[in-house]
Short mmCIF file of C-alpha atoms in Angstrom, two decimals:
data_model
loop_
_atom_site.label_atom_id
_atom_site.label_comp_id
_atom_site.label_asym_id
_atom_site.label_seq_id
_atom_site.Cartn_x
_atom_site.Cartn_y
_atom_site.Cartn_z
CA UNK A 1 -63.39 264.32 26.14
CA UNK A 2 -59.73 263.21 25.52
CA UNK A 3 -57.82 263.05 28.63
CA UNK A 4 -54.53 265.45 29.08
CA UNK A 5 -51.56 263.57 28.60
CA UNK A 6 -49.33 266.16 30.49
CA UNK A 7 -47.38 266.17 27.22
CA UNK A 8 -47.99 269.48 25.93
CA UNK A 9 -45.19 271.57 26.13
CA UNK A 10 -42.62 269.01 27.12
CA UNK A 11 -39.32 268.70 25.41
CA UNK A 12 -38.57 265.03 24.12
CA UNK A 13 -36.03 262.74 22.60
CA UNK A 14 -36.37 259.63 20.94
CA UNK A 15 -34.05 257.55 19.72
CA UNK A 16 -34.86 255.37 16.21
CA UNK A 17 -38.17 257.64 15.26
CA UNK A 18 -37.25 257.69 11.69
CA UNK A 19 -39.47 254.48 10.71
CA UNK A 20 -41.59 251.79 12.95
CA UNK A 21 -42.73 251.64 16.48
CA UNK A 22 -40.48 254.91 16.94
CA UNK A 23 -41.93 256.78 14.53
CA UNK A 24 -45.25 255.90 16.26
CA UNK A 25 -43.72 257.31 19.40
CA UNK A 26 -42.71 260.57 17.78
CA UNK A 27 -45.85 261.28 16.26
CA UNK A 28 -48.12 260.33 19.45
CA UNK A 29 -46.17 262.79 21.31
CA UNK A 30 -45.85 265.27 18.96
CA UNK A 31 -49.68 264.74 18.28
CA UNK A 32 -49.85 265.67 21.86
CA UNK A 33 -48.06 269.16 22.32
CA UNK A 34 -44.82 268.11 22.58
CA UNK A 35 -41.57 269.16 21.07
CA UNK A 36 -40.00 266.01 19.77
CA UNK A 37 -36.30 265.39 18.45
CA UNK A 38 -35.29 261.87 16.91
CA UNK A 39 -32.36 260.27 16.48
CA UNK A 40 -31.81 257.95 13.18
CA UNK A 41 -28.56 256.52 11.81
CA UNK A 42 -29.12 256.23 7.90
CA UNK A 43 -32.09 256.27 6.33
CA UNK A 44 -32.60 260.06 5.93
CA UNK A 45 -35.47 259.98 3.56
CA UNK A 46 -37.56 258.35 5.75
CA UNK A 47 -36.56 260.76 8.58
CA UNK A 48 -36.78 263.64 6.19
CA UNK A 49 -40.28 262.29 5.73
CA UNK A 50 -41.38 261.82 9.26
CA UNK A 51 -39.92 265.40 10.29
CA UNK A 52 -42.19 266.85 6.96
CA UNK A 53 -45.25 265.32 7.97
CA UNK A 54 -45.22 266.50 11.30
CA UNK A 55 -44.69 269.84 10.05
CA UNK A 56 -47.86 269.65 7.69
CA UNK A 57 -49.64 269.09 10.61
CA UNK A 58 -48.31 271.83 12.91
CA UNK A 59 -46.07 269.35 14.91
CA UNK A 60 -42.95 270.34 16.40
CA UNK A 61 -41.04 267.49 15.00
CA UNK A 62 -36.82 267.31 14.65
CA UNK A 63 -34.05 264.67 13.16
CA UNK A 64 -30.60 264.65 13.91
CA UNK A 65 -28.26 261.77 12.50
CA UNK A 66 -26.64 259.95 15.05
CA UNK A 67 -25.15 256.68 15.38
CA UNK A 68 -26.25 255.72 19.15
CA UNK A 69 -23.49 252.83 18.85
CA UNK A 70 -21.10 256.06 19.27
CA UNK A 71 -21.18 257.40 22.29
CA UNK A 72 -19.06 260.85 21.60
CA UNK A 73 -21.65 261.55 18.61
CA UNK A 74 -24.46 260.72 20.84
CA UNK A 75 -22.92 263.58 23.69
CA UNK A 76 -22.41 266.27 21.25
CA UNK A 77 -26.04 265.19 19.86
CA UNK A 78 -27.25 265.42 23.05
CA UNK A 79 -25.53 268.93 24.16
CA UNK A 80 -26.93 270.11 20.68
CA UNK A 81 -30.29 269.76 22.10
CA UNK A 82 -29.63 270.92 25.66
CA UNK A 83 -28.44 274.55 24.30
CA UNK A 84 -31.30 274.39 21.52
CA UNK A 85 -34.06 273.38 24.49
CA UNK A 86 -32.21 274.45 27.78
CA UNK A 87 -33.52 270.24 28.83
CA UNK A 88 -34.99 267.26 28.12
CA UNK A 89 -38.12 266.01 29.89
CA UNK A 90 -38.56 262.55 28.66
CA UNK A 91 -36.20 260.07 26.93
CA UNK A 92 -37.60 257.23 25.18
CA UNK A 93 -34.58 254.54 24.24
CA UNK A 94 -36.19 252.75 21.49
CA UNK A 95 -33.43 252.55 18.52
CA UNK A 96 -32.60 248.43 17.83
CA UNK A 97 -31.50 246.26 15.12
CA UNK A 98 -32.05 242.28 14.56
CA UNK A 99 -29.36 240.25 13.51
CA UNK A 100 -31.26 236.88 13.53
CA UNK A 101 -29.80 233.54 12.97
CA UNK A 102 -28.61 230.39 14.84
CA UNK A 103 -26.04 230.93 17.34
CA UNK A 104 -23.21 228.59 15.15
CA UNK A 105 -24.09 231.30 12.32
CA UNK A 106 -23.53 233.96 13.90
CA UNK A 107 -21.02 235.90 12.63
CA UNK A 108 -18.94 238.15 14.57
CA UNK A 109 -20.65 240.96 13.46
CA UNK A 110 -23.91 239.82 14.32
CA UNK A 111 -23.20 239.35 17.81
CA UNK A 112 -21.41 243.42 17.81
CA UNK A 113 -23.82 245.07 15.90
CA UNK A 114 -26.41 244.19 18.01
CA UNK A 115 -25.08 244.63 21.49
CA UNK A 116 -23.25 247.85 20.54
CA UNK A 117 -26.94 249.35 19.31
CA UNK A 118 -28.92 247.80 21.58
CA UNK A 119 -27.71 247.95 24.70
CA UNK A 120 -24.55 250.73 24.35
CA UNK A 121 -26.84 252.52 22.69
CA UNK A 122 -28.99 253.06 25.25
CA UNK A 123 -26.27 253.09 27.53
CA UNK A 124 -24.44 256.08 25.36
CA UNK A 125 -27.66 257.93 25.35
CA UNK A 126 -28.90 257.58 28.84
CA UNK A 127 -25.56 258.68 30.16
CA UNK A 128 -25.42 261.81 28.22
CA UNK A 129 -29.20 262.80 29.07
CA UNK A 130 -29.22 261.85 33.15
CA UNK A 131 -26.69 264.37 34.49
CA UNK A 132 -29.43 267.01 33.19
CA UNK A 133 -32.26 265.31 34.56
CA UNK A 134 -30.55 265.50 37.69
CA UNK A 135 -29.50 268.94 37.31
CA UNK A 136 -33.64 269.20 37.33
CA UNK A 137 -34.78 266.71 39.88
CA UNK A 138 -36.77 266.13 37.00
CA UNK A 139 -37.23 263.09 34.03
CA UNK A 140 -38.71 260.21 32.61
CA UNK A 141 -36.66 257.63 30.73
CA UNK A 142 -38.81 254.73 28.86
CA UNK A 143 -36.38 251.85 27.72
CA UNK A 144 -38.06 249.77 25.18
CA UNK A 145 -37.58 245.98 25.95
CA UNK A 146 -39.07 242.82 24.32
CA UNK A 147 -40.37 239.72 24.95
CA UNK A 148 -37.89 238.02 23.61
CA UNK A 149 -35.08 239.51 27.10
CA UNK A 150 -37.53 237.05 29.25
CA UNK A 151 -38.12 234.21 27.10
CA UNK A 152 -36.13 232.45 24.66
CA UNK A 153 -36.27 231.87 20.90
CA UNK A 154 -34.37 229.61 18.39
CA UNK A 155 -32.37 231.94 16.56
CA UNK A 156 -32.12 235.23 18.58
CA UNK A 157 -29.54 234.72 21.23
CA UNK A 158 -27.83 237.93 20.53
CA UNK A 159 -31.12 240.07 20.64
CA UNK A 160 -32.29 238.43 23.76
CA UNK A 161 -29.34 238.73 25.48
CA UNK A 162 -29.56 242.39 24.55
CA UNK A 163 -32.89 243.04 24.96
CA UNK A 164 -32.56 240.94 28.54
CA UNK A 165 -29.81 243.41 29.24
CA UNK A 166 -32.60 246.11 28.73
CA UNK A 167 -34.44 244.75 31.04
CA UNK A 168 -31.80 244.50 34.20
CA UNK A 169 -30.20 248.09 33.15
CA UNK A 170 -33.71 249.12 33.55
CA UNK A 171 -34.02 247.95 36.96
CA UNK A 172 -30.66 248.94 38.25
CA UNK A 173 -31.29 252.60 36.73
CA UNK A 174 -34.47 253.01 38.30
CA UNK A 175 -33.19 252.17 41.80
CA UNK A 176 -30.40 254.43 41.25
CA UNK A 177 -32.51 257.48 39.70
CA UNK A 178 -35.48 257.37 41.68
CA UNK A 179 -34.49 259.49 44.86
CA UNK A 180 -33.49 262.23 42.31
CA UNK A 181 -37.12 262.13 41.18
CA UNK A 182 -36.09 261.12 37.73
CA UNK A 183 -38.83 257.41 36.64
CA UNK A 184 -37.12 254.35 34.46
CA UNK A 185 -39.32 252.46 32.92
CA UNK A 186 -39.54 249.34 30.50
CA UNK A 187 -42.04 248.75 27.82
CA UNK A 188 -41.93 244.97 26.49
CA UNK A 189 -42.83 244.74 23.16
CA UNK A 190 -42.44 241.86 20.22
CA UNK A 191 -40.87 243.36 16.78
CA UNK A 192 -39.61 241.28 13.91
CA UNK A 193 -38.06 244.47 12.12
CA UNK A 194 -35.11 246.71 13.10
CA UNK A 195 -36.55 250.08 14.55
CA UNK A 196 -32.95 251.80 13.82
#
């Protein structure tokens, strides 16, 4: 017998579920009861797709473009699904791009790209969730790490930096969150494509 997740019922967002590890996430949530929205910058076919498939199977699946890089887009995205769902149970920050290459090749807009998504992303999107979390006493927030924030590799400085960013603004937030009963979590992963 298949264990009870706790999921059914619960009201999540993910950011980067259009394609990848988070659509994975959306659809093992929504598999589980849940009422999922994603966040996806461009590719609107394949978020069209993921939101169409869930619905063939009954899921209660949702897209919304946003660019987490922009933080007032992300609030009103965010407020959007506060008067739609009244809160948000669980926020999974998951939305990433790679910008791989040797640090002397790096052009400046490697290095932005990267640390605007990556890490003000999930700063953007955090901030705009947490005040109604604590509103609640009530929340989860997974951040999704990688390997690559704890050890280094040729060519990635700007994605480990990020991703080791992840890692301490993980820590920080947990401290900081966990006497409003609100858990921050980090899941380390290894990817080698963008999840945005």
């Amino acid at each position: 017998m298949p264990l009870d997740s706790g999921l059914a019922g619960k009201k999540l967002l993910v950011t980067g579920g259009s394609r990848g590890i988070g659509r994975a996430i959306v659809e093992l949530f929504a598999a589980d009861g849940a009422e999922v929205a994603f966040f996806y910058r461009g590719n609107t076919a394949a978020a069209e797709e993921v939101v169409a498939a869930a619905a063939a199977r009954g899921w209660a699946v949702a897209a919304d473009r946003v660019d987490v890089a922009d933080a007032a887009a992300v609030g009103q995205a965010v407020e959007r699904l506060i008067d739609r769902w009244g809160r948000i149970d669980v926020l999974v920050n998951n939305a990433g791009v790679i910008r791989d290459n040797l640090l002397g090749l790096l052009g400046d807009e490697d290095v932005r790209t990267v640390l605007e998504t990556n890490v003000g992303g999930v700063f953007n999107v955090t901030r705009a969730v947490v005040p109604h979390m604590i509103s609640r006493r009530a929340g989860k927030i997974v951040n999704l790490g990688s390997v690559s924030g704890e050890k280094g590799g040729r060519g990635q400085t700007n994605y480990a930096a990020s991703k080791g960013a992840i890692i301490a603004f993980t820590r920080a937030l947990a401290v900081e969150l966990a006497p409003r009963r609100i858990t921050v979590n980090l899941s380390l992963i290894h990817i080698s494509e963008p999840t945005r």
